[in-house]
Short mmCIF file of C-alpha atoms in Angstrom, two decimals:
data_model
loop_
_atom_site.label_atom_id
_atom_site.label_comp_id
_atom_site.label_asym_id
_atom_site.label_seq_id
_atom_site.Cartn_x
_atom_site.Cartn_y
_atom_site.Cartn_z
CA UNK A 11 29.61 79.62 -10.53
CA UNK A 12 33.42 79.32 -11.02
CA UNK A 13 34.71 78.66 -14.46
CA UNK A 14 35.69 74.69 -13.54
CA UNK A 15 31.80 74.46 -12.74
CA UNK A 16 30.87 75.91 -15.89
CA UNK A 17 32.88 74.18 -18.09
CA UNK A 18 31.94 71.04 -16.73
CA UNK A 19 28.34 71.67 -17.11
CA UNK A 20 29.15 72.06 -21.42
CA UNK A 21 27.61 69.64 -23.68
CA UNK A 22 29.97 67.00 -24.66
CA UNK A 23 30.73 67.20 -28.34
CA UNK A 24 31.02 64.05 -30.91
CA UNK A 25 33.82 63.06 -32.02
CA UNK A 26 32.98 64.94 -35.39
CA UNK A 27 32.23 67.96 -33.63
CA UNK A 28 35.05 67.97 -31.69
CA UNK A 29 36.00 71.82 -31.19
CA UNK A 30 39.52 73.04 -32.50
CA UNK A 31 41.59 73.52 -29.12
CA UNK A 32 44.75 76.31 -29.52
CA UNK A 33 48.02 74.97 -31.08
CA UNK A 34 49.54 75.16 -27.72
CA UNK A 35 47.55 72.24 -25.85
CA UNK A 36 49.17 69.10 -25.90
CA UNK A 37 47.20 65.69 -25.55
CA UNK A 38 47.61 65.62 -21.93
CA UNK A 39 47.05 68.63 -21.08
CA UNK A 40 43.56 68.19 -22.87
CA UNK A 41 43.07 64.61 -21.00
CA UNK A 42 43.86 66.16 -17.90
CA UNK A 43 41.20 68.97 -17.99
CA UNK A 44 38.44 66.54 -19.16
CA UNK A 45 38.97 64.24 -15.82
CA UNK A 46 39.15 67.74 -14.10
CA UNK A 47 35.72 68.05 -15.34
CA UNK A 48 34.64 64.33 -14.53
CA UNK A 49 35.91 65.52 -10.33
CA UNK A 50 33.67 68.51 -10.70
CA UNK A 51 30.59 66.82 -11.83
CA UNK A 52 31.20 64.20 -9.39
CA UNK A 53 31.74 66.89 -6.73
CA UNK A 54 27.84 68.39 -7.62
CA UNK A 55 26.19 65.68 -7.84
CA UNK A 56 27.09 64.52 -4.16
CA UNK A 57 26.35 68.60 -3.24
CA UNK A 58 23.04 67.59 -4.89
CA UNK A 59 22.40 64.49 -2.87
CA UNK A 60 22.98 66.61 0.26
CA UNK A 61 20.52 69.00 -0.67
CA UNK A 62 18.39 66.27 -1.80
CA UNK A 63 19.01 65.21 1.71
CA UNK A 64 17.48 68.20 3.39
CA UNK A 65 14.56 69.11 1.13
CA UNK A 66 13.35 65.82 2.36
CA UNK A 67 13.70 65.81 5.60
CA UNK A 68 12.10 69.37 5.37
CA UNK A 69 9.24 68.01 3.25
CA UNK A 70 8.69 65.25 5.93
CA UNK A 71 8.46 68.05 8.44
CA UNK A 72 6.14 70.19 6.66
CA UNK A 73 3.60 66.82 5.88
CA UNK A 74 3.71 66.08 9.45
CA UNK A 75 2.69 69.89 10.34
CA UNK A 76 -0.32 69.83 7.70
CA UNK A 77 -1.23 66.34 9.21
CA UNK A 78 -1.31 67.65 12.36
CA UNK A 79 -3.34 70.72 11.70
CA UNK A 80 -5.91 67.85 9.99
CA UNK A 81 -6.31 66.56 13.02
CA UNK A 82 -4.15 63.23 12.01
CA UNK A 83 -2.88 60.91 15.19
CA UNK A 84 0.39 61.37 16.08
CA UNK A 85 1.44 57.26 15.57
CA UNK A 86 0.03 57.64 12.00
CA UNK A 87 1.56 61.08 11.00
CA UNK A 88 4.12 60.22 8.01
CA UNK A 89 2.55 58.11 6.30
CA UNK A 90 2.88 58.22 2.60
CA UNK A 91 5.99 60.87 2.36
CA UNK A 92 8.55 58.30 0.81
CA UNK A 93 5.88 57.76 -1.09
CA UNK A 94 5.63 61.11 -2.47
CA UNK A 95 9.62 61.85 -2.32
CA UNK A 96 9.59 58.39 -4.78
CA UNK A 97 7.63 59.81 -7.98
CA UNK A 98 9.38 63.11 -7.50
CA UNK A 99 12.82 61.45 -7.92
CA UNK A 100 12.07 58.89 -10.48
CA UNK A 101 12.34 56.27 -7.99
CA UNK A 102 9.80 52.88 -6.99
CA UNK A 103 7.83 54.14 -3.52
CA UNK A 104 10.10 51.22 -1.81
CA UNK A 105 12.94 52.95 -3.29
CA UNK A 106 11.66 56.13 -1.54
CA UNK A 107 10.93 55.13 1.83
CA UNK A 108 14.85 54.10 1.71
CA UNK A 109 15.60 57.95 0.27
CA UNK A 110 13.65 59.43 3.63
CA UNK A 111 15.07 57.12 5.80
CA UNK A 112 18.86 58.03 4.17
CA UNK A 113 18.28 61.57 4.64
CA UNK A 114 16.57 61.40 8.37
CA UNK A 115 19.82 59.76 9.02
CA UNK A 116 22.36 62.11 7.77
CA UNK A 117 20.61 65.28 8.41
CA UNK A 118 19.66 64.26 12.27
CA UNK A 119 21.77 62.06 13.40
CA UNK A 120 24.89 62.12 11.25
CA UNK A 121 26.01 65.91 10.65
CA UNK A 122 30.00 64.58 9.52
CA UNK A 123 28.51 62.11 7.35
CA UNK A 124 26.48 64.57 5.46
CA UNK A 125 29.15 67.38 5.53
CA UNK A 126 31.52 64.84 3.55
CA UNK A 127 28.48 64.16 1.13
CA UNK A 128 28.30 68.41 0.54
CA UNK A 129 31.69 68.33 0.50
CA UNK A 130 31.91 65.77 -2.48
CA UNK A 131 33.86 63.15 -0.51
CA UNK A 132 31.33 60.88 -0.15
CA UNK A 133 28.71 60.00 -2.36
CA UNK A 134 25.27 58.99 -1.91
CA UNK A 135 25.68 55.21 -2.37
CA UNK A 136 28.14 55.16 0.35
CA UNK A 137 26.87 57.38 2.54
CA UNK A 138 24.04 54.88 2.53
CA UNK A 139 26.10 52.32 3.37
CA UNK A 140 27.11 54.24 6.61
CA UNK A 141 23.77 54.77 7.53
CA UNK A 142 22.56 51.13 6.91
CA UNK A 143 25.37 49.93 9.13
CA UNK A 144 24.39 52.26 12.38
CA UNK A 145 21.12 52.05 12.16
CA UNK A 146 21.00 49.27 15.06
CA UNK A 147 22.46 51.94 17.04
CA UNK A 148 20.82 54.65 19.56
CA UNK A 149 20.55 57.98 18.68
CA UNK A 150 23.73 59.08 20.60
CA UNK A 151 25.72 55.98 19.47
CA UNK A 152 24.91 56.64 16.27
CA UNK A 153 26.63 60.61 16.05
CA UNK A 154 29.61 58.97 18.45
CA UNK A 155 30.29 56.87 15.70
CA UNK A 156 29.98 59.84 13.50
CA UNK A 157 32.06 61.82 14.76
CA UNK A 158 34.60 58.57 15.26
CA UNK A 159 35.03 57.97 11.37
CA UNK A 160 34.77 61.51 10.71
CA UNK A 161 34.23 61.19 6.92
CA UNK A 162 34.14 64.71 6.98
CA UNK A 163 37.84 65.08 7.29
CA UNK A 164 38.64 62.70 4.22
CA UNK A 165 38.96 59.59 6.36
CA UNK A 166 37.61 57.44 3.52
CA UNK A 167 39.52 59.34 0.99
CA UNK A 168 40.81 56.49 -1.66
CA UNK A 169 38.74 53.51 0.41
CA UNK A 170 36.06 51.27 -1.37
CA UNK A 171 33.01 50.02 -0.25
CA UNK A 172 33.70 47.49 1.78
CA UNK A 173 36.65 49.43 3.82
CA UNK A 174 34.04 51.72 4.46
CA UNK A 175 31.65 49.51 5.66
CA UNK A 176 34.26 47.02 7.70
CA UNK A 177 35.15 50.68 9.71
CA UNK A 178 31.56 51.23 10.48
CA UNK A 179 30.97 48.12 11.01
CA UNK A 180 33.75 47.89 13.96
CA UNK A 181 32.90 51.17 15.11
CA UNK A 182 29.51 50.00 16.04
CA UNK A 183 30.44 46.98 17.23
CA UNK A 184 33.20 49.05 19.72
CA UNK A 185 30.02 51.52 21.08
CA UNK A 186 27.24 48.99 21.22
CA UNK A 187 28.39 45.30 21.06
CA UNK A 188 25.18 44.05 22.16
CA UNK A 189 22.83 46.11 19.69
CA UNK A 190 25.10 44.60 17.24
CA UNK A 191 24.52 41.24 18.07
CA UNK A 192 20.82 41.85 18.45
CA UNK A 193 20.74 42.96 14.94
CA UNK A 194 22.59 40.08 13.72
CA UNK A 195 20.02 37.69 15.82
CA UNK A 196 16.84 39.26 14.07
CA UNK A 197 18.24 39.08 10.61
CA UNK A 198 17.38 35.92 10.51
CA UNK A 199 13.26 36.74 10.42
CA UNK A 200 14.28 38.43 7.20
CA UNK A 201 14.95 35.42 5.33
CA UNK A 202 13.01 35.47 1.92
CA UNK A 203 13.29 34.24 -1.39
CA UNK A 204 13.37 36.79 -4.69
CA UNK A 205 13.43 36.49 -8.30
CA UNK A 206 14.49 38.89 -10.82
CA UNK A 207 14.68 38.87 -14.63
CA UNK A 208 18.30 37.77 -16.32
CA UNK A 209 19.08 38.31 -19.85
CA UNK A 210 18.40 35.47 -22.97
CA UNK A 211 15.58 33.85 -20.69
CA UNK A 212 17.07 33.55 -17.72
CA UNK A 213 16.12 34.39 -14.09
CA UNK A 214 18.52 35.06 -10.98
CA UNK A 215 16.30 33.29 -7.93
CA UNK A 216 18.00 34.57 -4.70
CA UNK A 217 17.30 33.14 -1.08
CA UNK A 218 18.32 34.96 1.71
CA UNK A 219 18.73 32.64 4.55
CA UNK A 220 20.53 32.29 7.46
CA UNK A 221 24.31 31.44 7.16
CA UNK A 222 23.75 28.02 8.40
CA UNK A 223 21.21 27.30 6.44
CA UNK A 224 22.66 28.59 3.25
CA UNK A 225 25.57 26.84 3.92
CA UNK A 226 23.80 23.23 4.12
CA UNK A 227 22.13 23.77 0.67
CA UNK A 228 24.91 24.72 -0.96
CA UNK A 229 26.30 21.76 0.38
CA UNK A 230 23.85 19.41 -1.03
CA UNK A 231 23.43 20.75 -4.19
CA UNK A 232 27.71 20.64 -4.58
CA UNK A 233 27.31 16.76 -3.38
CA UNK A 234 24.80 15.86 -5.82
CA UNK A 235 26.28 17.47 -8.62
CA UNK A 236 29.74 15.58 -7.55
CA UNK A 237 27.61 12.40 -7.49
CA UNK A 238 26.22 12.28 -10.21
CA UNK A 239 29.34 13.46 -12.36
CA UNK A 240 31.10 10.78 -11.12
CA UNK A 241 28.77 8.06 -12.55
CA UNK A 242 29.69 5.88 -15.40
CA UNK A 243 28.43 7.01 -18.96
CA UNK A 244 30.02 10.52 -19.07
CA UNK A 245 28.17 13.39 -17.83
CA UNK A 246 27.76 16.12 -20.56
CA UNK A 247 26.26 19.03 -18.53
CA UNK A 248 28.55 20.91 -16.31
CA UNK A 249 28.95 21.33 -12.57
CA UNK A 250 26.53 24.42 -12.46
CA UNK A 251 24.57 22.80 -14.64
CA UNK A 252 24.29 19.81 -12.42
CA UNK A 253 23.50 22.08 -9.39
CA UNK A 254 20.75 24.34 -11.03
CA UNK A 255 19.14 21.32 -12.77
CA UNK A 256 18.69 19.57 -9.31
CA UNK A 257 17.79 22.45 -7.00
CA UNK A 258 14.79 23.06 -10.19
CA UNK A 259 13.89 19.58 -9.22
CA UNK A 260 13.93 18.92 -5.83
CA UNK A 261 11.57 22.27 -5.33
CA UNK A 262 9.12 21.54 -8.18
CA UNK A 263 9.38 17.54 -8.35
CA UNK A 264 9.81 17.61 -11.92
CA UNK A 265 13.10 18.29 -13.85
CA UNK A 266 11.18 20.53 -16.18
CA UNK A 267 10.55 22.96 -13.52
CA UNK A 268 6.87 23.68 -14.45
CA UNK A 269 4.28 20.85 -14.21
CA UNK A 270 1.34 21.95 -12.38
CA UNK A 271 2.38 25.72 -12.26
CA UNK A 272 0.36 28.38 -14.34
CA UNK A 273 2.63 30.06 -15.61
CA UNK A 274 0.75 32.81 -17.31
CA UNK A 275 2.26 33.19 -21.08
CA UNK A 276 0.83 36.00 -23.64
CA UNK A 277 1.39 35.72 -27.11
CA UNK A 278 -0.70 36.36 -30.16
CA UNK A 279 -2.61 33.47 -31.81
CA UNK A 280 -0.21 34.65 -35.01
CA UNK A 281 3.11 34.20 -32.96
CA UNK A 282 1.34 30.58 -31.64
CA UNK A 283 0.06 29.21 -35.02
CA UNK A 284 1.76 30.66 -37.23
CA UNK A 285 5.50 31.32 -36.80
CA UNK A 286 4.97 35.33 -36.18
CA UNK A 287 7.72 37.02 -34.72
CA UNK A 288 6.42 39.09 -32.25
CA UNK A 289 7.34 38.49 -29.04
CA UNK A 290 5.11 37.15 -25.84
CA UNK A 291 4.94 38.41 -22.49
CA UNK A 292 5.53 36.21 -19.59
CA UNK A 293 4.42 36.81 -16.56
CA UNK A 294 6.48 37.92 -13.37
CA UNK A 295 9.76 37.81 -16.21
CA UNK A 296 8.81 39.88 -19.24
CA UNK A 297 9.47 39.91 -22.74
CA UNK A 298 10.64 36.58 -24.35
CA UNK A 299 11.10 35.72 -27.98
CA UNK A 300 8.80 34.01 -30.21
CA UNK A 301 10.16 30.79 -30.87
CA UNK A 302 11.08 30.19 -27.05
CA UNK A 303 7.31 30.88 -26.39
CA UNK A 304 6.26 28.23 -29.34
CA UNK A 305 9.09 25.64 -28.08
CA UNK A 306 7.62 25.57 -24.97
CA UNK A 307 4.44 25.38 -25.60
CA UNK A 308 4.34 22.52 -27.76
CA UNK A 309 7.60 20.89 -26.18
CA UNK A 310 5.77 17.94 -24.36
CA UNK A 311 8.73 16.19 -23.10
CA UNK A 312 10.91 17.91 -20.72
CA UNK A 313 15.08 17.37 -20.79
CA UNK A 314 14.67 13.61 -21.85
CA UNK A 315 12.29 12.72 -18.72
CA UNK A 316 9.59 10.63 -20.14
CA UNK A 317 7.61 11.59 -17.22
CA UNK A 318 8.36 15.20 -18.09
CA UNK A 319 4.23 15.62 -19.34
CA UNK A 320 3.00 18.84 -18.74
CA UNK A 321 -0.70 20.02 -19.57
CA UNK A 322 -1.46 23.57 -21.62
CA UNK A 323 -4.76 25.42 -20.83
CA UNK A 324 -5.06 27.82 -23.91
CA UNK A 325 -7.09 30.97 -22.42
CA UNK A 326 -8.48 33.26 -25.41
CA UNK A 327 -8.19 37.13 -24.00
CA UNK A 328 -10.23 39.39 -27.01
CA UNK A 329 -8.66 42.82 -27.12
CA UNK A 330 -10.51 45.88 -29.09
CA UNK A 331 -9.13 46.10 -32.67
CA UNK A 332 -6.40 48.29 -33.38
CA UNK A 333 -5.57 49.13 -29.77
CA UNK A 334 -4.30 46.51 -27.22
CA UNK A 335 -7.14 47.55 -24.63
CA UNK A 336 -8.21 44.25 -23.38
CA UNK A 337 -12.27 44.41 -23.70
CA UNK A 338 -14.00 45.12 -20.22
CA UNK A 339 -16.21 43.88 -18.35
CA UNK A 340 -18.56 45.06 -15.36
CA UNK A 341 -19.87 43.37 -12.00
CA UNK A 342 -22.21 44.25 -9.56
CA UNK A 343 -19.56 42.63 -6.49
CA UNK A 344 -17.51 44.45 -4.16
CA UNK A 345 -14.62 42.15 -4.99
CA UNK A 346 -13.67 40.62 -8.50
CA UNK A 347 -14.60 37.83 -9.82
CA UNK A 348 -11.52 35.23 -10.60
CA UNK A 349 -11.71 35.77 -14.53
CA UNK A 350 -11.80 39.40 -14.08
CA UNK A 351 -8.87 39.61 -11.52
CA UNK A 352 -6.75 37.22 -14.41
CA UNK A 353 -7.40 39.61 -17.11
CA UNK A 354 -5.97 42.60 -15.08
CA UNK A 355 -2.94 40.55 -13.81
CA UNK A 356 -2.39 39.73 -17.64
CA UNK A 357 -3.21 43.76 -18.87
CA UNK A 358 -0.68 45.77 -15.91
CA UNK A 359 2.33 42.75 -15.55
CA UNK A 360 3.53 45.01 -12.55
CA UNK A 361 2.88 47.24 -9.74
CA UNK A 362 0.61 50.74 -11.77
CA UNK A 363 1.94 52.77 -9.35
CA UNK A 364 4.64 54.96 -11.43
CA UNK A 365 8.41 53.41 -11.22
CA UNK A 366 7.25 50.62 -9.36
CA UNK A 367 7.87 47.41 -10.73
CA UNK A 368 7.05 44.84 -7.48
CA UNK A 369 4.78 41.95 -8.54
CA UNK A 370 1.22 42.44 -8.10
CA UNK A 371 -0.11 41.07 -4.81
CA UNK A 372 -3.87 43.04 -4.63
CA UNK A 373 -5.94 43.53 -7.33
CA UNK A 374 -7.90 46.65 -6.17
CA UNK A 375 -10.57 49.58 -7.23
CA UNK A 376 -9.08 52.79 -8.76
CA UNK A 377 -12.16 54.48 -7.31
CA UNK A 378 -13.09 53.20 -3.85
CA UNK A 379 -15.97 50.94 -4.21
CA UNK A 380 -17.38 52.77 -1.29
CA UNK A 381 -17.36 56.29 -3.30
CA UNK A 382 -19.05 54.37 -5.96
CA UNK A 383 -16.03 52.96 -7.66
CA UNK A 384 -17.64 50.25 -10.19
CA UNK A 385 -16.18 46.54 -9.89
CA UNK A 386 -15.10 46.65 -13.80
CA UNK A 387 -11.92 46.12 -15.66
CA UNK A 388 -11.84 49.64 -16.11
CA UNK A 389 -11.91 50.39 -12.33
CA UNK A 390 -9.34 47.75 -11.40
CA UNK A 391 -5.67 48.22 -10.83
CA UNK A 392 -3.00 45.37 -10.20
CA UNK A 393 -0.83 46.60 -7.04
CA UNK A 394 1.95 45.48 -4.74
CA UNK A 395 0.81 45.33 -1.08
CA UNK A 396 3.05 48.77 -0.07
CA UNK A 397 1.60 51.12 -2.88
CA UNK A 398 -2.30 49.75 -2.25
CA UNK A 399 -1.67 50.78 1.42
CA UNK A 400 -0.56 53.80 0.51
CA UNK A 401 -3.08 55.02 -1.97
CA UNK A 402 -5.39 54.60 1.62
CA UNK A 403 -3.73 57.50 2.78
CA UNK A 404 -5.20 61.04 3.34
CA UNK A 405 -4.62 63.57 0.67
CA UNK A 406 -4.55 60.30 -2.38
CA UNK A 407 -6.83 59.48 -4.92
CA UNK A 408 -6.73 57.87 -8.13
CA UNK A 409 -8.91 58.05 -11.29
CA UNK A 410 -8.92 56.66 -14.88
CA UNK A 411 -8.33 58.74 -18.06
CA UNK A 412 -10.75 58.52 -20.94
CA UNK A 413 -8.99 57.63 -24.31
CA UNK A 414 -8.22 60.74 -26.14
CA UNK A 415 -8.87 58.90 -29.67
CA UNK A 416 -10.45 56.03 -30.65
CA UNK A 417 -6.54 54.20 -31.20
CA UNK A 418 -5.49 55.18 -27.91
CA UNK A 419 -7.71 53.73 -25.89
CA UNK A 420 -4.86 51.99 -23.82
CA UNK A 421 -5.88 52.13 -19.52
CA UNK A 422 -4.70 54.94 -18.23
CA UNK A 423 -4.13 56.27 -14.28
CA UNK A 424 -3.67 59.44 -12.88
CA UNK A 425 -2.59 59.41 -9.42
CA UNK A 426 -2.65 62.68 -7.08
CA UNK A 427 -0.80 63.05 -4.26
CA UNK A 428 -1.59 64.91 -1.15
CA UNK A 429 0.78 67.75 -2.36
CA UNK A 430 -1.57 67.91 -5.31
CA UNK A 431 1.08 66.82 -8.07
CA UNK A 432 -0.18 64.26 -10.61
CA UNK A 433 1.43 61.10 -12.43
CA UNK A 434 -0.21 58.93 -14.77
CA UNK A 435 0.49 55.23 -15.63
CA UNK A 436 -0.71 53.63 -18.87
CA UNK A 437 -1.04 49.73 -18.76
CA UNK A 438 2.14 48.16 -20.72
CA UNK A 439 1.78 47.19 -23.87
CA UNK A 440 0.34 43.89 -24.76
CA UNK A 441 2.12 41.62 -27.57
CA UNK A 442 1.32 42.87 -30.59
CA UNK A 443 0.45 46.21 -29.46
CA UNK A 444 3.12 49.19 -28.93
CA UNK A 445 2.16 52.24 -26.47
CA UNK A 446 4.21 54.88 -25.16
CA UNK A 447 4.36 55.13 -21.52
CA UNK A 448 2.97 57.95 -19.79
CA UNK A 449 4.88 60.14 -17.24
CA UNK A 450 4.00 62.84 -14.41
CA UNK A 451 3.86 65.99 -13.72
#
C-alpha cells in the first residue's frame, strides 16, 4: 500500500487532538492533503464496489454449481442468492436482488463500465444508473453501448447524474429505438402507490402513474385548491395545504383522513390515561409522541367538520412483566386465528427478516407447520411476500431462540442460510419496553 493509501486510512483526530504538523506547513498546504485523502478514500471504496462486484457474481456461480449437483431444475437454480448477498452487506433482501443484478451487469455485460468503477471514476451509485438504463437492451446492445460511452476512459469525468444518464439514455435509444419504446410502453404496469415515514408525523405518499395520468391529478388538485382560495371569507391554509387536505378527502371521504380505517396505535395505558411520556408505536409509520397519540385519540371532531365522528376500539394486549414479550398463545390450526395474526402484526411492526423493513403482507410459521412447527405466537413471524418466498428455498430454515434470562425474554429469530451463516432478529421493542437489536454472524 502506497503512503497516500495509508495515510488516508488514519483515524481522524478531534479537534482537541489535533496532531502538531512541522512549522513549515502552511494552512493550505494542510487543506490540500486532507482532500488528497478524501480522492483516495473515494478512489477505494469504488475499487471495493468492483470487487464487491465480482465476489458476487462468483458467489452466484458457485450456488448455481451446488444447486446443480442437488439435483435442483435448471429454471429454479438462483433462487435465494440476493438474498444471501443482502444480510452479508447490511442491505434489505430487495436491496440485494438489485446488488446481483448490478454486478451480473457490469461484470458480464459491461467490462468499461466496471473498469471505470476499479478505476475510481465511477462509483457504485452511478454505475447503477448505467446499468438501469440498458437493461431494455440485448446482450450485444448492451456492451455496444459500453464500449460507446466508454466510462472507462473518463468520459463522465466532472458529469452528474443526470448527464450520465441523458448519454445512456440516447445511446440506447441510437442502438435499439424500439426496445426503448417497448420499455417505456410496459412502465406503465408498474404503476403503484408507496408510503414512507416523514419526520414530526408526517408521511411522503408517492404514486407512480403514468405521465398522463399524473398529470390530470395534479391538475385537479391545483384547480380545487385555486377554487376554493378564491372564495369569499379569506382562506387561511395555504395552497399545499389546500391540495393535500383535498386529495386526503376525496380518497378517504372524510377530511380527517381516518374514519373507518384501523389504524393500529400502541401506547401504554399510562401514556393514554395518564399524561406519560412515553411514546406509542403506530403502525406502518413508527414512533410518534405521546401527546399526538392522546390528541388523537380523544380528538372527536376532525378539522372543524361536524361530521368529522370517528369511532375508537380500545384493544387491551397483556405483555409479561418486566419484559415487553407480548404473552402467547397456542392453536391446534394450520393457519392463525385473526386475534393471533393481530398480536404478531402489533409485536414485529416490519418485515423479521434482518434489514428488511417492507410492511408485513404474510403472517407465517418459523418452523414449517408440516415439520411440526406449532400454530403459536411463538412460532409466528410477520413477513413481506419476497422474504416468506424465500425462506421456501433449499438450504433455509428458521428457528426461535429461548430467552437467555428471565428479563430478556424478547422473540428472537435465527435465520440460516444455505451457506450456513446465521442472523438473528429480535422483535422491536414495544412502548414502554427498550431492547437492543440483535445482529448476525
Amino acid at each position: 500500500m502506497d503512503a497516500g493509501v495509508s495515510a488516508a486510512l488514519m483515524p481522524v483526530p478531534s479537534d482537541r487532538e489535533f496532531p502538531a504538523v512541522p512549522s513549515s506547513a502552511t494552512p493550505s498546504s494542510i487543506s490540500r492533503d486532507l482532500i488528497n485523502q478524501l480522492r483516495v478514500l473515494e478512489d477505494i471504496k469504488s475499487a471495493i464496489s468492483g470487487l464487491q462486484a465480482k465476489i458476487t457474481v462468483a458467489f452466484d456461480l458457485a450456488q448455481r454449481a451446488e444447486q446443480a449437483e442437488a439435483g435442483v431444475p435448471a429454471s429454479e437454480r438462483g433462487k435465494g442468492v440476493g438474498a444471501q448477498v443482502a444480510p452479508a452487506r447490511r442491505e434489505s433482501p430487495n436491496r440485494g436482488s438489485r446488488l446481483l443484478g448490478l454486478a451480473r451487469a457490469l461484470v458480464t455485460e459491461m467490462p468499461h463500465t466496471m473498469a471505470a468503477v476499479d478505476a475510481g471514476l465511477l462509483n457504485e451509485w452511478r454505475a447503477t444508473l448505467l446499468a438501469k438504463e440498458t437493461a431494455c437492451l440485448s446482450d450485444e446492445d448492451r456492451a455496444a453501448v459500453d464500449e460507446e460511452l466508454a466510462p472507462d476512459t473518463g468520459t463522465f469525468e466532472g458529469a452528474g447524474d443526470k448527464a450520465i444518464v441523458a448519454a445512456a439514455k440516447a445511446a440506447a435509444y441510437r442502438r435499439d429505438p424500439r426496445s426503448v419504446t417497448q420499455r417505456a410502453a410496459r412502465a406503465a404496469n408498474e404503476r403503484t402507490v408507496s408510503l414512507r415515514p416523514a419526520p414530526d408525523t408526517m408521511t411522503i405518499l408517492t404514486a407512480l402513474l403514468p405521465v398522463a395520468q399524473g398529470v390530470a391529478a395534479y391538475a385537479a388538485l391545483t384547480r380545487a385548491a385555486d377554487s376554493a382560495r378564491s372564495r369569499p371569507g379569506g382562506e387561511q391554509r395555504g395552497r399545499g395545504q389546500v391540495m393535500a387536505d383535498t386529495l386526503v378527502e376525496r380518497i378517504t371521504g372524510s377530511s380527517a383522513g381516518y374514519s373507518g380505517i384501523d389504524l393500529q396505535l400502541v401506547m401504554t395505558d399510562r401514556t393514554l390515561l395518564d399524561n406519560d411520556s412515553e411514546p406509542a408505536r403506530l403502525t406502518g409509520y413508527g414512533v410518534v409522541p405521546a401527546q399526538w397519540a392522546r390528541d388523537l385519540v380523544f380528538t372527536t371532531k376532525a378539522h372543524g367538520d361536524p361530521d368529522g365522528d370517528f369511532h375508537i376500539w380500545l384493544r387491551r394486549l397483556y405483555t409479561a412483566p418486566g419484559t415487553g414479550e407480548l404473552i402467547a398463545e397456542d392453536s391446534r390450526s394450520r393457519f392463525f386465528p385473526q386475534g393471533m395474526r393481530r398480536i404478531i402484526e402489533v409485536r414485529d411492526n416490519l418485515c423479521r427478516t434482518p434489514y428488511c423493513d417492507a410492511p408485513i403482507r404474510h403472517i407465517d410459521h418459523v418452523v414449517p407447520w408440516r415439520r411440526g412447527g406449532s400454530t403459536s405466537l411463538d412460532n409466528g413471524a410477520g413477513l413481506c411476500e419476497a422474504c416468506n418466498h424465500t425462506k421456501e428455498n433449499p438450504g433455509w430454515s428458521s428457528k426461535t431462540e429461548p430467552a437467555r434470562n428471565d428479563t430478556d425474554s424478547v422473540h428472537t429469530l435465527e435465520v440460516r442460510t444455505p451457506t450456513g451463516h446465521s442472523y438473528r432478529s429480535q422483535a422491536p421493542p414495544l412502548p414502554g419496553h427498550l431492547r437492543v437489536t440483535a445482529g448476525g454472524t
